[in-house]
mmCIF file of C-alpha atoms in Angstrom:
data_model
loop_
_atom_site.group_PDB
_atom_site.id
_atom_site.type_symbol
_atom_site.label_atom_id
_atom_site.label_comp_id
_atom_site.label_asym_id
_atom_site.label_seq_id
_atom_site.Cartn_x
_atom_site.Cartn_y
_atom_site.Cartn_z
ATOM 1 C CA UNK A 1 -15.086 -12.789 -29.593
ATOM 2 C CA UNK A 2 -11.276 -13.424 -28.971
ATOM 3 C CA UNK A 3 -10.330 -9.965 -28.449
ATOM 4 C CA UNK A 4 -13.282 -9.079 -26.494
ATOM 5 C CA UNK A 5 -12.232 -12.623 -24.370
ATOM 6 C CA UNK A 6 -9.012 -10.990 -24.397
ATOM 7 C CA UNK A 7 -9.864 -7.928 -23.360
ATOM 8 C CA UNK A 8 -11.901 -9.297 -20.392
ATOM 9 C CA UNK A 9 -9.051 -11.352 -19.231
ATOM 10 C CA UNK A 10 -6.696 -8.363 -19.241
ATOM 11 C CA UNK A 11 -9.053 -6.263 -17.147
ATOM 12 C CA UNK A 12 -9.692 -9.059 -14.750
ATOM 13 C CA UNK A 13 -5.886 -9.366 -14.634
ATOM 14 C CA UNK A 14 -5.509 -5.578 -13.831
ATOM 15 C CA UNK A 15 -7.661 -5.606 -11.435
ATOM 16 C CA UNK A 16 -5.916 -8.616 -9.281
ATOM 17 C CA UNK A 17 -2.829 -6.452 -9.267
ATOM 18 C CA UNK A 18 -4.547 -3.660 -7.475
ATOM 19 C CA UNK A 19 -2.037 -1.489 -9.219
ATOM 20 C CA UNK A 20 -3.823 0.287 -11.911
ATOM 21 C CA UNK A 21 -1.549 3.544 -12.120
ATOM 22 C CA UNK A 22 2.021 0.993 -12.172
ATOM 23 C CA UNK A 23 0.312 -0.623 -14.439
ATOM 24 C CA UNK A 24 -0.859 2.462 -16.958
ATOM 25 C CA UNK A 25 2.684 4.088 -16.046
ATOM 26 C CA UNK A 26 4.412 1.010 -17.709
ATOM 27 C CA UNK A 27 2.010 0.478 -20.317
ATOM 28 C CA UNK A 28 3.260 4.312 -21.777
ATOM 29 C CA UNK A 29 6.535 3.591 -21.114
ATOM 30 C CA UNK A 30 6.222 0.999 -23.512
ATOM 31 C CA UNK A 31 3.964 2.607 -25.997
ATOM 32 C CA UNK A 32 6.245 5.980 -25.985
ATOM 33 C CA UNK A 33 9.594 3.835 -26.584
ATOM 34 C CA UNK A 34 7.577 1.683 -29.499
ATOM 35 C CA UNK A 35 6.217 4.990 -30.842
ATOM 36 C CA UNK A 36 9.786 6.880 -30.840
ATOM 37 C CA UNK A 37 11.362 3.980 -32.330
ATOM 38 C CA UNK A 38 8.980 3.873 -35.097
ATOM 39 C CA UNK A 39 9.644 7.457 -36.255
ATOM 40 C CA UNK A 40 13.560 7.298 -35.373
ATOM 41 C CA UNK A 41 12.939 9.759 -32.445
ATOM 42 C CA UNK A 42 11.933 12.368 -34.311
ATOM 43 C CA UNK A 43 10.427 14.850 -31.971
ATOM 44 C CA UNK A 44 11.780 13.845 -29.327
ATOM 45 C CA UNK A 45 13.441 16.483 -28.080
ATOM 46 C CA UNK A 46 10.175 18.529 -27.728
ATOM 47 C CA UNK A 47 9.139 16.061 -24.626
ATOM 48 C CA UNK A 48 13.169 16.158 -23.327
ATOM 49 C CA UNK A 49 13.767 18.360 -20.682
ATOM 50 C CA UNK A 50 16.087 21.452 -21.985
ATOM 51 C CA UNK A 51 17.476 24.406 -21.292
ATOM 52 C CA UNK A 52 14.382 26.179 -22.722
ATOM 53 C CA UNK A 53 12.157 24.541 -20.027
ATOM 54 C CA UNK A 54 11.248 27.510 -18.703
ATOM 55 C CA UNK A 55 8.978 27.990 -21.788
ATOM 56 C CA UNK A 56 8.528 24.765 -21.776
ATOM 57 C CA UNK A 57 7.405 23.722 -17.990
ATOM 58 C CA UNK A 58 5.784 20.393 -19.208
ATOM 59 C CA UNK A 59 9.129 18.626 -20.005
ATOM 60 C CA UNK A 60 9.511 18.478 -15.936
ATOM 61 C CA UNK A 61 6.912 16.003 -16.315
ATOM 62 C CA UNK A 62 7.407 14.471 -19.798
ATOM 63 C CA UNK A 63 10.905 13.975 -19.680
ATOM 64 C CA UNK A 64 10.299 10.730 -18.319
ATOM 65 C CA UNK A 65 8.794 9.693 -21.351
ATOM 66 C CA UNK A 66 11.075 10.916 -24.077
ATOM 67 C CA UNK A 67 13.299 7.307 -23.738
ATOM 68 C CA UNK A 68 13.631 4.878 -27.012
ATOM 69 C CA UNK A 69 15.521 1.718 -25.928
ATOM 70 C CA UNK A 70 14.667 -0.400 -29.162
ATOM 71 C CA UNK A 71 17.442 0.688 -30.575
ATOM 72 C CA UNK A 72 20.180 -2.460 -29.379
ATOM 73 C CA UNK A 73 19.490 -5.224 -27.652
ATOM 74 C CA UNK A 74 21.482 -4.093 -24.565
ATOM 75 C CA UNK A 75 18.975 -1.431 -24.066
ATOM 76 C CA UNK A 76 16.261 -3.240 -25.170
ATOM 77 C CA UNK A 77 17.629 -5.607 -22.250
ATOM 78 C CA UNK A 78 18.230 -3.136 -19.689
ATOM 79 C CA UNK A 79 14.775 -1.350 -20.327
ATOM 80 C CA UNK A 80 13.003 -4.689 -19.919
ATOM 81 C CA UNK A 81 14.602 -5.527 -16.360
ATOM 82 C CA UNK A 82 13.767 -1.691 -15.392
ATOM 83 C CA UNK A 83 9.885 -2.728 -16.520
ATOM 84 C CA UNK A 84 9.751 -5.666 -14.252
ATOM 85 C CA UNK A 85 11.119 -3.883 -11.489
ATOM 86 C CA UNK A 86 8.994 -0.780 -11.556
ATOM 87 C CA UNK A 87 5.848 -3.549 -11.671
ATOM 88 C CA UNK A 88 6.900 -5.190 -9.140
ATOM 89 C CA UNK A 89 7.841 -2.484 -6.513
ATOM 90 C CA UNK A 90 5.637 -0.415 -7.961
ATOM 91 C CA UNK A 91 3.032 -2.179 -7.136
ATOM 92 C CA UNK A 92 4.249 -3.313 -3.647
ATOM 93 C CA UNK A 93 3.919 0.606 -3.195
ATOM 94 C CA UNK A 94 0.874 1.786 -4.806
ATOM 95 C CA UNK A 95 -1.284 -1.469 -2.800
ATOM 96 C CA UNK A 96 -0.063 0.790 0.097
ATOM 97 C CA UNK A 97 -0.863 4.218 -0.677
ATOM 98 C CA UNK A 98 -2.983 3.931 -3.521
ATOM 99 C CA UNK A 99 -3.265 4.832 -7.466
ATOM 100 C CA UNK A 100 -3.565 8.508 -6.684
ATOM 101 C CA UNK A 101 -0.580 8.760 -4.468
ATOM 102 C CA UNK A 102 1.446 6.420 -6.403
ATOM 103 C CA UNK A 103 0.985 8.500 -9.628
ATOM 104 C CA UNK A 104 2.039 11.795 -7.739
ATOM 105 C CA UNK A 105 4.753 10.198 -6.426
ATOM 106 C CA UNK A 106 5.905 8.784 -9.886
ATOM 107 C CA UNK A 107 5.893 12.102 -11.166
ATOM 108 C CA UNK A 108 7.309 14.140 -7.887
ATOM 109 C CA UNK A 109 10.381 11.939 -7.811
ATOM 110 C CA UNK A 110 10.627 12.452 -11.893
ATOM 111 C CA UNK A 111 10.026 16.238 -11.504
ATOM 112 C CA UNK A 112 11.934 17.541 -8.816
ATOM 113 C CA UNK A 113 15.600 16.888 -9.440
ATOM 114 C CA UNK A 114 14.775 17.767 -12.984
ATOM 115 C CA UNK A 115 13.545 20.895 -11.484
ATOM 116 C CA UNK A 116 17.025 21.433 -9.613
ATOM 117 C CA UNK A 117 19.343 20.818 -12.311
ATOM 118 C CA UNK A 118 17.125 23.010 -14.620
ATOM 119 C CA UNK A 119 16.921 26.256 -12.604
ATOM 120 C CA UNK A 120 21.074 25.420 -11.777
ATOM 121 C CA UNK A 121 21.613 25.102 -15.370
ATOM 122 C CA UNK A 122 19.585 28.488 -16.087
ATOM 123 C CA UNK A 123 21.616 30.281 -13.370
ATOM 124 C CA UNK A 124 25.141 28.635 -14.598
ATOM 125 C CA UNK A 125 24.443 29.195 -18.506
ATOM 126 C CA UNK A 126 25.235 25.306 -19.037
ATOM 127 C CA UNK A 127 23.002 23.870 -21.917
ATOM 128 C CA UNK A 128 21.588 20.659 -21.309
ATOM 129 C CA UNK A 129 19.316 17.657 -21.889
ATOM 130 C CA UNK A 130 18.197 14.489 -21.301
ATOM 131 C CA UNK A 131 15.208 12.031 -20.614
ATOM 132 C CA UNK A 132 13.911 8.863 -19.665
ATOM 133 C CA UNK A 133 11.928 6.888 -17.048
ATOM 134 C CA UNK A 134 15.355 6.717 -14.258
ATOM 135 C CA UNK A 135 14.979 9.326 -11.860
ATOM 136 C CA UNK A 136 11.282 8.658 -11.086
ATOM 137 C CA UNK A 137 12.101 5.272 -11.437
ATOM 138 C CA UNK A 138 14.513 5.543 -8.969
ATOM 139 C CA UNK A 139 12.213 7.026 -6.445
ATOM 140 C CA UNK A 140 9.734 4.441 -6.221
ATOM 141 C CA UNK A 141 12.305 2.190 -5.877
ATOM 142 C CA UNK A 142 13.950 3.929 -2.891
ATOM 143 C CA UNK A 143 10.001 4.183 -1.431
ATOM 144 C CA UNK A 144 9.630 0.562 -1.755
ATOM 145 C CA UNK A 145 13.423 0.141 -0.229
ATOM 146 C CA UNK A 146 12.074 2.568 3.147
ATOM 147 C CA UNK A 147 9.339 -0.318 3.476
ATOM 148 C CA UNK A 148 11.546 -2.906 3.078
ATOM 149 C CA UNK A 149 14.977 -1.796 4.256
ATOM 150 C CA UNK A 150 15.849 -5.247 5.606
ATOM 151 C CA UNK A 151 14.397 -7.699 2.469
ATOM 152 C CA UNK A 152 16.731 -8.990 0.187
ATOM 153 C CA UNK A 153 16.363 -9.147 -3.372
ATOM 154 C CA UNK A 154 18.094 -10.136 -6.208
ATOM 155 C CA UNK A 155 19.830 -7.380 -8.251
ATOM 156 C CA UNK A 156 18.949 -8.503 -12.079
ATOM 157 C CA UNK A 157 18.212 -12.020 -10.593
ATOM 158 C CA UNK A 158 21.628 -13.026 -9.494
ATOM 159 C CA UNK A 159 23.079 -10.385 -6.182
ATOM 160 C CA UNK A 160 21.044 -10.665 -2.990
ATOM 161 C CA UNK A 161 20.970 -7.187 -1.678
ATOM 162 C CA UNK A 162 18.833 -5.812 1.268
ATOM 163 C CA UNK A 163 16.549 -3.051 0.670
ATOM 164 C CA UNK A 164 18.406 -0.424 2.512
ATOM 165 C CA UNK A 165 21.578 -1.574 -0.149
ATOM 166 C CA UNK A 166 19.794 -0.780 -2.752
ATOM 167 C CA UNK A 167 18.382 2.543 -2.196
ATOM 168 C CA UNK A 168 22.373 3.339 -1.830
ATOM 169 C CA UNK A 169 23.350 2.099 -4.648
ATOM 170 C CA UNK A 170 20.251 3.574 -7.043
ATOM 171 C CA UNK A 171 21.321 7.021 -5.551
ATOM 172 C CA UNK A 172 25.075 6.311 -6.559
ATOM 173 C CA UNK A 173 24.059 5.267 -9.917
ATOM 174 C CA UNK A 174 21.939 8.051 -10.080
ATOM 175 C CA UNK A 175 24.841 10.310 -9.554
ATOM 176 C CA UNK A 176 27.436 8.892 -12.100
ATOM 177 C CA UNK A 177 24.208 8.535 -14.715
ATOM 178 C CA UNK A 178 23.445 12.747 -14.450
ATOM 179 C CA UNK A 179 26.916 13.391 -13.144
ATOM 180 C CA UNK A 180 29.003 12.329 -16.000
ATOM 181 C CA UNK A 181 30.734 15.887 -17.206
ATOM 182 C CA UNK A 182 28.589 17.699 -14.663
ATOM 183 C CA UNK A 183 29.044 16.169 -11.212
ATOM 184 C CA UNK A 184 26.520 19.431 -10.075
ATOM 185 C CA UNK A 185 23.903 17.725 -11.991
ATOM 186 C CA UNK A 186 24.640 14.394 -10.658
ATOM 187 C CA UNK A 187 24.362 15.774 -6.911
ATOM 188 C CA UNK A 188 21.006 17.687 -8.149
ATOM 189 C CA UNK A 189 19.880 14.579 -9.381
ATOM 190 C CA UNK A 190 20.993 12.010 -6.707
ATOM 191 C CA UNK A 191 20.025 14.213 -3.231
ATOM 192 C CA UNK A 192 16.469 14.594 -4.036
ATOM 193 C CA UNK A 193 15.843 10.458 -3.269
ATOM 194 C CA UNK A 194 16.420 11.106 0.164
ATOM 195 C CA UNK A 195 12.556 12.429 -0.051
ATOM 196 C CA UNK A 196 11.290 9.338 -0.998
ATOM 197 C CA UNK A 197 12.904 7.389 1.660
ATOM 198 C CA UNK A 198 11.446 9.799 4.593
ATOM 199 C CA UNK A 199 7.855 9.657 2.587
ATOM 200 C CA UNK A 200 8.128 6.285 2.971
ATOM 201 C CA UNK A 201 9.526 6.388 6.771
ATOM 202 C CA UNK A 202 6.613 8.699 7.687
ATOM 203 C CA UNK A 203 9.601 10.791 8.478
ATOM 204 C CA UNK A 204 8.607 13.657 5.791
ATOM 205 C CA UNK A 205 6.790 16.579 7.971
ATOM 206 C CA UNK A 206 3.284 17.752 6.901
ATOM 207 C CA UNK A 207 2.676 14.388 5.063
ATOM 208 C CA UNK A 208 1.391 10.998 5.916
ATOM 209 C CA UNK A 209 2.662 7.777 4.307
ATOM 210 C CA UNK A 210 -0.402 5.780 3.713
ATOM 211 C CA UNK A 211 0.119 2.386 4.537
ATOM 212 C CA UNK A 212 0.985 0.017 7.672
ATOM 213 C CA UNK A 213 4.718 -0.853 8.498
ATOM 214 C CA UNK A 214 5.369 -3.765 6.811
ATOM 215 C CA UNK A 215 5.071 -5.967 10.022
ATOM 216 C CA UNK A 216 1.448 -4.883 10.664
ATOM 217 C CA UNK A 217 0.329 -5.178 7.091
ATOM 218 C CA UNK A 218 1.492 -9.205 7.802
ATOM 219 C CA UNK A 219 -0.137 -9.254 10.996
ATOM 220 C CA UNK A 220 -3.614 -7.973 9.331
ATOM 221 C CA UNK A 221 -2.958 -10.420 6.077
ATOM 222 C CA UNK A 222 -2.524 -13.149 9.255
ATOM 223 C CA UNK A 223 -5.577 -12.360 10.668
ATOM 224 C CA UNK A 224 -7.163 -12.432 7.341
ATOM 225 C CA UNK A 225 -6.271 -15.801 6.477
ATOM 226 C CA UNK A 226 -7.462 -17.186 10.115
ATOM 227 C CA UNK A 227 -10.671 -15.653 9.276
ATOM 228 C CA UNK A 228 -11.101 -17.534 6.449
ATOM 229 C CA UNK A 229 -9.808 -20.501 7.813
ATOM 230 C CA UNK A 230 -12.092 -20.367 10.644
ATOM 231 C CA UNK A 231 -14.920 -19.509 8.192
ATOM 232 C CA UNK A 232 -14.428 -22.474 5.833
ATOM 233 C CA UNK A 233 -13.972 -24.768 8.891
ATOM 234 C CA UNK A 234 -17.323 -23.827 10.254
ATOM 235 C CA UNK A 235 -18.623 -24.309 6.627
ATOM 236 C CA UNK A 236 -16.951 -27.646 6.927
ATOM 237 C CA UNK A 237 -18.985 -28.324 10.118
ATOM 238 C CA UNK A 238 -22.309 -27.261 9.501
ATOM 239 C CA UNK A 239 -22.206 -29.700 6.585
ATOM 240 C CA UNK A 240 -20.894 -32.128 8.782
ATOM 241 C CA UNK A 241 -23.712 -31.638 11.300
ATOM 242 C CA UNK A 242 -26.557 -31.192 8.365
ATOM 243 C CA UNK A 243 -25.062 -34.834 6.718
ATOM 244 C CA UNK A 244 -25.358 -36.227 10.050
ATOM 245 C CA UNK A 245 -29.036 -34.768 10.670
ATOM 246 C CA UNK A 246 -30.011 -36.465 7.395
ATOM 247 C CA UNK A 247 -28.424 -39.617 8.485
ATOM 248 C CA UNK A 248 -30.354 -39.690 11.344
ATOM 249 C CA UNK A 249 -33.617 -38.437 9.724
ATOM 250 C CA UNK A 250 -32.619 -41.602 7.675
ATOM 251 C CA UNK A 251 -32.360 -44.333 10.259
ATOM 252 C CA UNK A 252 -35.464 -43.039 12.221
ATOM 253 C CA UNK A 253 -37.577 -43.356 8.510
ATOM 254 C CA UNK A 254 -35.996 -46.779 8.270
ATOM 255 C CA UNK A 255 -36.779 -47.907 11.761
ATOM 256 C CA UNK A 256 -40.185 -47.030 11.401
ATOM 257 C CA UNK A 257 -41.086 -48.267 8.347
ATOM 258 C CA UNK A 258 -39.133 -51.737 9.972
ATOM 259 C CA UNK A 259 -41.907 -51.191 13.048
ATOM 260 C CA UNK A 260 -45.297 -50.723 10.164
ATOM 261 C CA UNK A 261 -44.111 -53.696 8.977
ATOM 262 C CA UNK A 262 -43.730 -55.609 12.255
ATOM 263 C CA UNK A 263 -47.364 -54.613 13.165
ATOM 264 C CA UNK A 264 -48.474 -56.462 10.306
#
């Protein structure tokens, strides 16, 4: 009974988030970094993106998976702050443009740059690889920074930074992150966020960002919550009226059972 109560109370909890796809993207983020610590990353490197991806076209996509930060606790800690952001923007995004497009964007942002920097690295002869959740990461966070280029928020809890800041500053640590011995790589890696930000902007040709500008998505909630207020004040009325029927339904039974009496 208590896991099925459990499990009831975690769906019900799901489905308040209206996030479903942040919400499955984090939970195998966290199930691939348990499962690769518990077999000391062995195998890995079969989900990494190399420089035999072009056998291997997959790793554009699994890459982003192939991350164990159990390891230390200063990964451990860094990987935990990177969950709660990707929940929270994440799903700041995905309420806009749904599951579907959330998940493609997840993996376009992931896919692409590791695209570029494989097909340089194939034409340059440089061996390479890496993995982990950052560069899609990093795109849903500059998407959520497009929609809110003028909110602050708190870099790990402490900096106030405004959203436009921040997309700036995940592309520059983009760049050192990929960059480091192969500044190509960090360009490849860092220029494809710009993509993103002009999904985001409806500024991307051919393709429609799915959601209202942030001030008209306030404006409907507005309207949303006057609806119900004027809905539950009418409730409060009509209840008001039927008491007051009864009362007087009341006092006109009184009065004439006062007048039978009279009469005899």
């Amino acid at each position: 009974m208590g896991a099925m109560g459990a499990a009831r109370d975690f769906k019900s909890w799901v489905n308040k988030q209206a996030a479903p796809a942040t919400i499955a993207i984090l939970a195998l983020m966290i199930a691939s970094s348990i499962y690769w610590w518990s077999v000391h990353q062995k195998g890995i490197e079969g989900l990494m993106i190399t420089s035999e991806w072009t056998s291997s076209p997959w790793q554009l996509v699994t890459y982003s998976f192939a991350y164990e930060p159990l390891s230390n606790a200063l990964s451990l800690m860094f990987f935990t702050v990177l969950l709660v952001w990707v929940f929270y923007a994440g799903s700041s995004v995905e309420r806009e443009i749904g599951p579907g497009r959330f998940a493609a964007l997840w993996f376009a942002t992931g896919a692409i740059p590791a695209l570029l920097i494989g097909l340089y690295a194939t034409v340059a002869g440089i061996h390479f690889g890496f993995g982990g959740p950052f560069l899609a990461a990093d795109g849903i966070t500059v998407a959520w920074c497009a929609r809110n280029a003028n909110s602050s928020v708190y870099l790990y809890g402490v900096l106030p930074i405004a959203g436009k800041w921040l997309a700036v500053l995940s592309a520059v640590g983009i760049f050192f992150l990929y960059g480091a011995g192969q500044p190509v790589f960090g360009v490849l890696a860092a220029a494809p966020l710009i993509l993103p930000w002009l999904y985001a902007s409806n500024r991307l040709p051919g393709i429609t960002y799915r959601g209202e500008p942030r001030a008209a998505s306030e404006k409907q909630n507005l309207k949303r919550h006057e609806r119900m207020d004027n809905k539950y004040f009418e409730d409060v009325r009509r209840r008001e009226q039927e008491r007051a029927e009864r009362e007087k339904l009341r006092k006109l039974f009184e009065d004439s059972m006062k007048d039978d009496g009279n009469q005899k």
